[in-house]
Coordinates of C-alpha atoms and ligand atoms in Angstrom, one line a residue:
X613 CA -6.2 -19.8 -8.2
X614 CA -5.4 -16.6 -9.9
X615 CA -3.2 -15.7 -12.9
X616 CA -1.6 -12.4 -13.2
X617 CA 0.3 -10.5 -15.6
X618 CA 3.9 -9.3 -15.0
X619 CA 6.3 -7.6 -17.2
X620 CA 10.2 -7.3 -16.4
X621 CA 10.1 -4.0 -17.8
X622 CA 13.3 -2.4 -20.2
X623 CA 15.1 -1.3 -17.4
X624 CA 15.3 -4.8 -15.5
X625 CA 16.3 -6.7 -18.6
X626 CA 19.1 -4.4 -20.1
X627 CA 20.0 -4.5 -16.2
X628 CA 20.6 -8.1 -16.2
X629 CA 18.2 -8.2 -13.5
X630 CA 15.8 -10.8 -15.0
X631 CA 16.9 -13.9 -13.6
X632 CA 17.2 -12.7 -10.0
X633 CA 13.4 -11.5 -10.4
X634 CA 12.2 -14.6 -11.6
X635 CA 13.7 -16.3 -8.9
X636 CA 12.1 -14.4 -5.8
X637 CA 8.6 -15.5 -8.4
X638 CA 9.8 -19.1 -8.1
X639 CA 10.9 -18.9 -4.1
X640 CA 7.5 -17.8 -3.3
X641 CA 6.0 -20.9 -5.2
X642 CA 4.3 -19.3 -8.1
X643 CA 4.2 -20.8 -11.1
X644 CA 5.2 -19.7 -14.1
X645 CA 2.7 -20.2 -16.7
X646 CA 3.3 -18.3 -19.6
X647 CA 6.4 -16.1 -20.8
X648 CA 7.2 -13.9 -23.7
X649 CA 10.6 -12.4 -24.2
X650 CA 9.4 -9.1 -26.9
X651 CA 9.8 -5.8 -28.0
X652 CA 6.1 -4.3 -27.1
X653 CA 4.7 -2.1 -29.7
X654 CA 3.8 1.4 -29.5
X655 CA -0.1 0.4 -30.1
X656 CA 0.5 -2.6 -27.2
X657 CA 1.6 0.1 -24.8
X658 CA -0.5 2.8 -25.5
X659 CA -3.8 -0.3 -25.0
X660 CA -2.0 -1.3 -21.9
X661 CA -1.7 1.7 -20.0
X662 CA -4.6 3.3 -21.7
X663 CA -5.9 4.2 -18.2
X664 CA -3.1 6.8 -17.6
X665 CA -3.7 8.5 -20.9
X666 CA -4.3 11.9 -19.2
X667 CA -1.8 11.9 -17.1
X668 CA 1.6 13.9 -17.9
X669 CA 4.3 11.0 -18.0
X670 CA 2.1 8.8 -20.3
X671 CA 4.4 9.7 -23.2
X672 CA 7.6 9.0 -21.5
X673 CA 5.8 6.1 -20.3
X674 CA 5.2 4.8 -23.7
X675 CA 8.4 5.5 -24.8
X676 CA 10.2 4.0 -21.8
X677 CA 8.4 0.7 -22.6
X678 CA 8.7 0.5 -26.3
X679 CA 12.5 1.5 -25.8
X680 CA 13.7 -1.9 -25.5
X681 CA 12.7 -5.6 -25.0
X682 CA 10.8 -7.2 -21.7
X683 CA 10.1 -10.2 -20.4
X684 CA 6.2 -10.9 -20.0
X685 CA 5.0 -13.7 -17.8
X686 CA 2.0 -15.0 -16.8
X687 CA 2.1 -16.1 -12.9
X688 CA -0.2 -18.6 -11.4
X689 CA -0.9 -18.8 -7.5
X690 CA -3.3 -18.4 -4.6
X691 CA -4.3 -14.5 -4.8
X692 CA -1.6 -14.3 -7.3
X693 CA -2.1 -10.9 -8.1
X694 CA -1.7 -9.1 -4.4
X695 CA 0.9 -11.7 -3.9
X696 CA 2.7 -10.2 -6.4
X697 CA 2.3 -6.6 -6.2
X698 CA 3.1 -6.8 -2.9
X699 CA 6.2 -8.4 -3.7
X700 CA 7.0 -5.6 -5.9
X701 CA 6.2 -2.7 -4.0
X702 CA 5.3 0.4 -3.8
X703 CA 5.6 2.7 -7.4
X704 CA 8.3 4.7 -6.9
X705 CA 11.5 2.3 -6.5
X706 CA 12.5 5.8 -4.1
X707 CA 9.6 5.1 -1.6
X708 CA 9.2 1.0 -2.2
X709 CA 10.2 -0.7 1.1
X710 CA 13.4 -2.7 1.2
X711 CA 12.5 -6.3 0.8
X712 CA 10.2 -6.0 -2.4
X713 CA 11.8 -5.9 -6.1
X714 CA 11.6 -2.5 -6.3
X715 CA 12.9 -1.2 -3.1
X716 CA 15.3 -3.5 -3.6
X717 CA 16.6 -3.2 -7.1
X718 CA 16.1 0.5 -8.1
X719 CA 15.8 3.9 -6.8
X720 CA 14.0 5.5 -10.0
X721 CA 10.3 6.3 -10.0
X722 CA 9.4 5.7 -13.5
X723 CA 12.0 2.9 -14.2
X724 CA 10.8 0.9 -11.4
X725 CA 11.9 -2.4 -13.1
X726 CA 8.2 -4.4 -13.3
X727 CA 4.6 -4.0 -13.9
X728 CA 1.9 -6.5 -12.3
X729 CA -1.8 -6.3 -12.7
X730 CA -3.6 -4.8 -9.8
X731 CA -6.9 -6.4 -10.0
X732 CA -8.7 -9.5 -11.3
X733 CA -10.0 -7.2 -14.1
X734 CA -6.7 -5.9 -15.0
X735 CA -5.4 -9.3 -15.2
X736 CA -7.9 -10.5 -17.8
X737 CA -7.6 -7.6 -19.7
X738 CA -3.8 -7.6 -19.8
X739 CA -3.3 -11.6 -20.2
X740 CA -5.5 -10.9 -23.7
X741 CA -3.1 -8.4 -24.6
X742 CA -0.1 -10.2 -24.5
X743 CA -1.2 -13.8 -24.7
X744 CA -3.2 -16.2 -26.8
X745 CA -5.5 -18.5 -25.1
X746 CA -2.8 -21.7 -26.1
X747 CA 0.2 -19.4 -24.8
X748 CA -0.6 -19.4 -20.9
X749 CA 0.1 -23.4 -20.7
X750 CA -1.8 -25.6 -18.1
X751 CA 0.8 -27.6 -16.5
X752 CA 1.2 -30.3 -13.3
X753 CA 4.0 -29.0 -11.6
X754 CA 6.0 -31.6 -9.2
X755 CA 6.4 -29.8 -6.2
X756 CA 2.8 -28.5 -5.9
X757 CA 2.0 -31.0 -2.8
X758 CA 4.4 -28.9 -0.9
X759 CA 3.7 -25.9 -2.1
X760 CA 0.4 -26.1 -1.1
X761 CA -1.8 -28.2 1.4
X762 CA -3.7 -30.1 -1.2
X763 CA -5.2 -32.2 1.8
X764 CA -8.3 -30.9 1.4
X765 CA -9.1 -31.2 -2.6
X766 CA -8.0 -27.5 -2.9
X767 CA -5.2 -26.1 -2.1
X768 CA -4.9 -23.9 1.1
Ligands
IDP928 P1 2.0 0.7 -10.8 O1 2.9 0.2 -11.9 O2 2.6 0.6 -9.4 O3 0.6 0.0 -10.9 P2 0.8 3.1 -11.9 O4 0.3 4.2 -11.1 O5 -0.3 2.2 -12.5 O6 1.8 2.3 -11.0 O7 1.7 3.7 -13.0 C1 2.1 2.9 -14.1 C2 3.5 3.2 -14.4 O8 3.7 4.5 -14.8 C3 4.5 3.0 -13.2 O9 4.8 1.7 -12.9 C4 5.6 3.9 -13.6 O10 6.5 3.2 -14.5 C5 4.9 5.1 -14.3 N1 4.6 6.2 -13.4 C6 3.6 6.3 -12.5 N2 3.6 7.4 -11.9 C7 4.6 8.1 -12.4 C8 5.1 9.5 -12.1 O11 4.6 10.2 -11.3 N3 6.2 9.8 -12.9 C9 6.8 9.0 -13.8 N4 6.4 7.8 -14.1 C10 5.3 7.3 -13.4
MG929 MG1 -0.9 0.2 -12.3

């Protein structure tokens, strides 16, 4: 099981697009383990996309981020963190395929609506950033037995 870090960026929450993302999380039978509705902090967005510091839309990047709140959540799953990026889509909501959150919800390429980390690394790092250890919660969720095949000890 992996958790990964997502953020309903600015644009999907002044969009009223929240709830309909969340729920295509849901469908797909992650669990939500940890959410933060919050106005990130220049210093939190300048550590969190610190590996695009060279490159020429970091400011606006910053800026676009800090402008108004998001909605951070943890998300729990089998290979949680492909799962989700491939639910998003590709970066620029203009090229993202039709079927993913971005293709689907947005045309822009730097508000594409969502951020997911793209590695197990990414996902450590980024969890620290925005949670505490007691914020990501542990929790037995009813429907996991048919979620998942938990025939076997593990689920598959
Ligand atoms: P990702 O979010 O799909 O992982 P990254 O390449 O890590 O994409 O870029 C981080 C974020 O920076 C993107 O989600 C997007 O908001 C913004 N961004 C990336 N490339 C561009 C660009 O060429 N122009 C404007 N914004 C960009
Ligand atoms: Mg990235």
């Amino acid at each position: 099981m992996e958790t990964t870090l997502i953020i309903l960026k600015p644009d999907a929450v002044q969009r009223g697009l929240m709830g309909r993302i969340i729920s295509r999380f849901e469908d797909k039978g992650l669990q939500v383990v940890g959410g933060k509705f919050m106005k990130i902090s220049q210093e939190l967005a300048s550590e969190h996309y610190k590996d695009h510091v060279e490159r020429p839309f970091y400011a606006s990047l910053v800026n676009f981020m800090t402008s108004s709140p998001v909605l951070v959540l943890a998300l729990r799953g089998n290979g949680a963190i492909a799962v989700c990026r491939s639910m998003m889509g590709a970066t620029f909501g203009s090229q993202a395929a039709s079927g993913t959150i971005r293709g689907d919800f947005g045309v822009s390429n730097s508000f594409n609506l969502i951020h997911g980390s793209d590695s197990p690394e990414s996902a450590g790092r980024e969890l620290k950033l925005f949670f505490t250890e007691g914020e990501v919660l542990q929790w037995d969720r009813a429907s996991e037995g048919w979620i998942y095949d938990l025939s076997s000890g593990t689920a598959e």
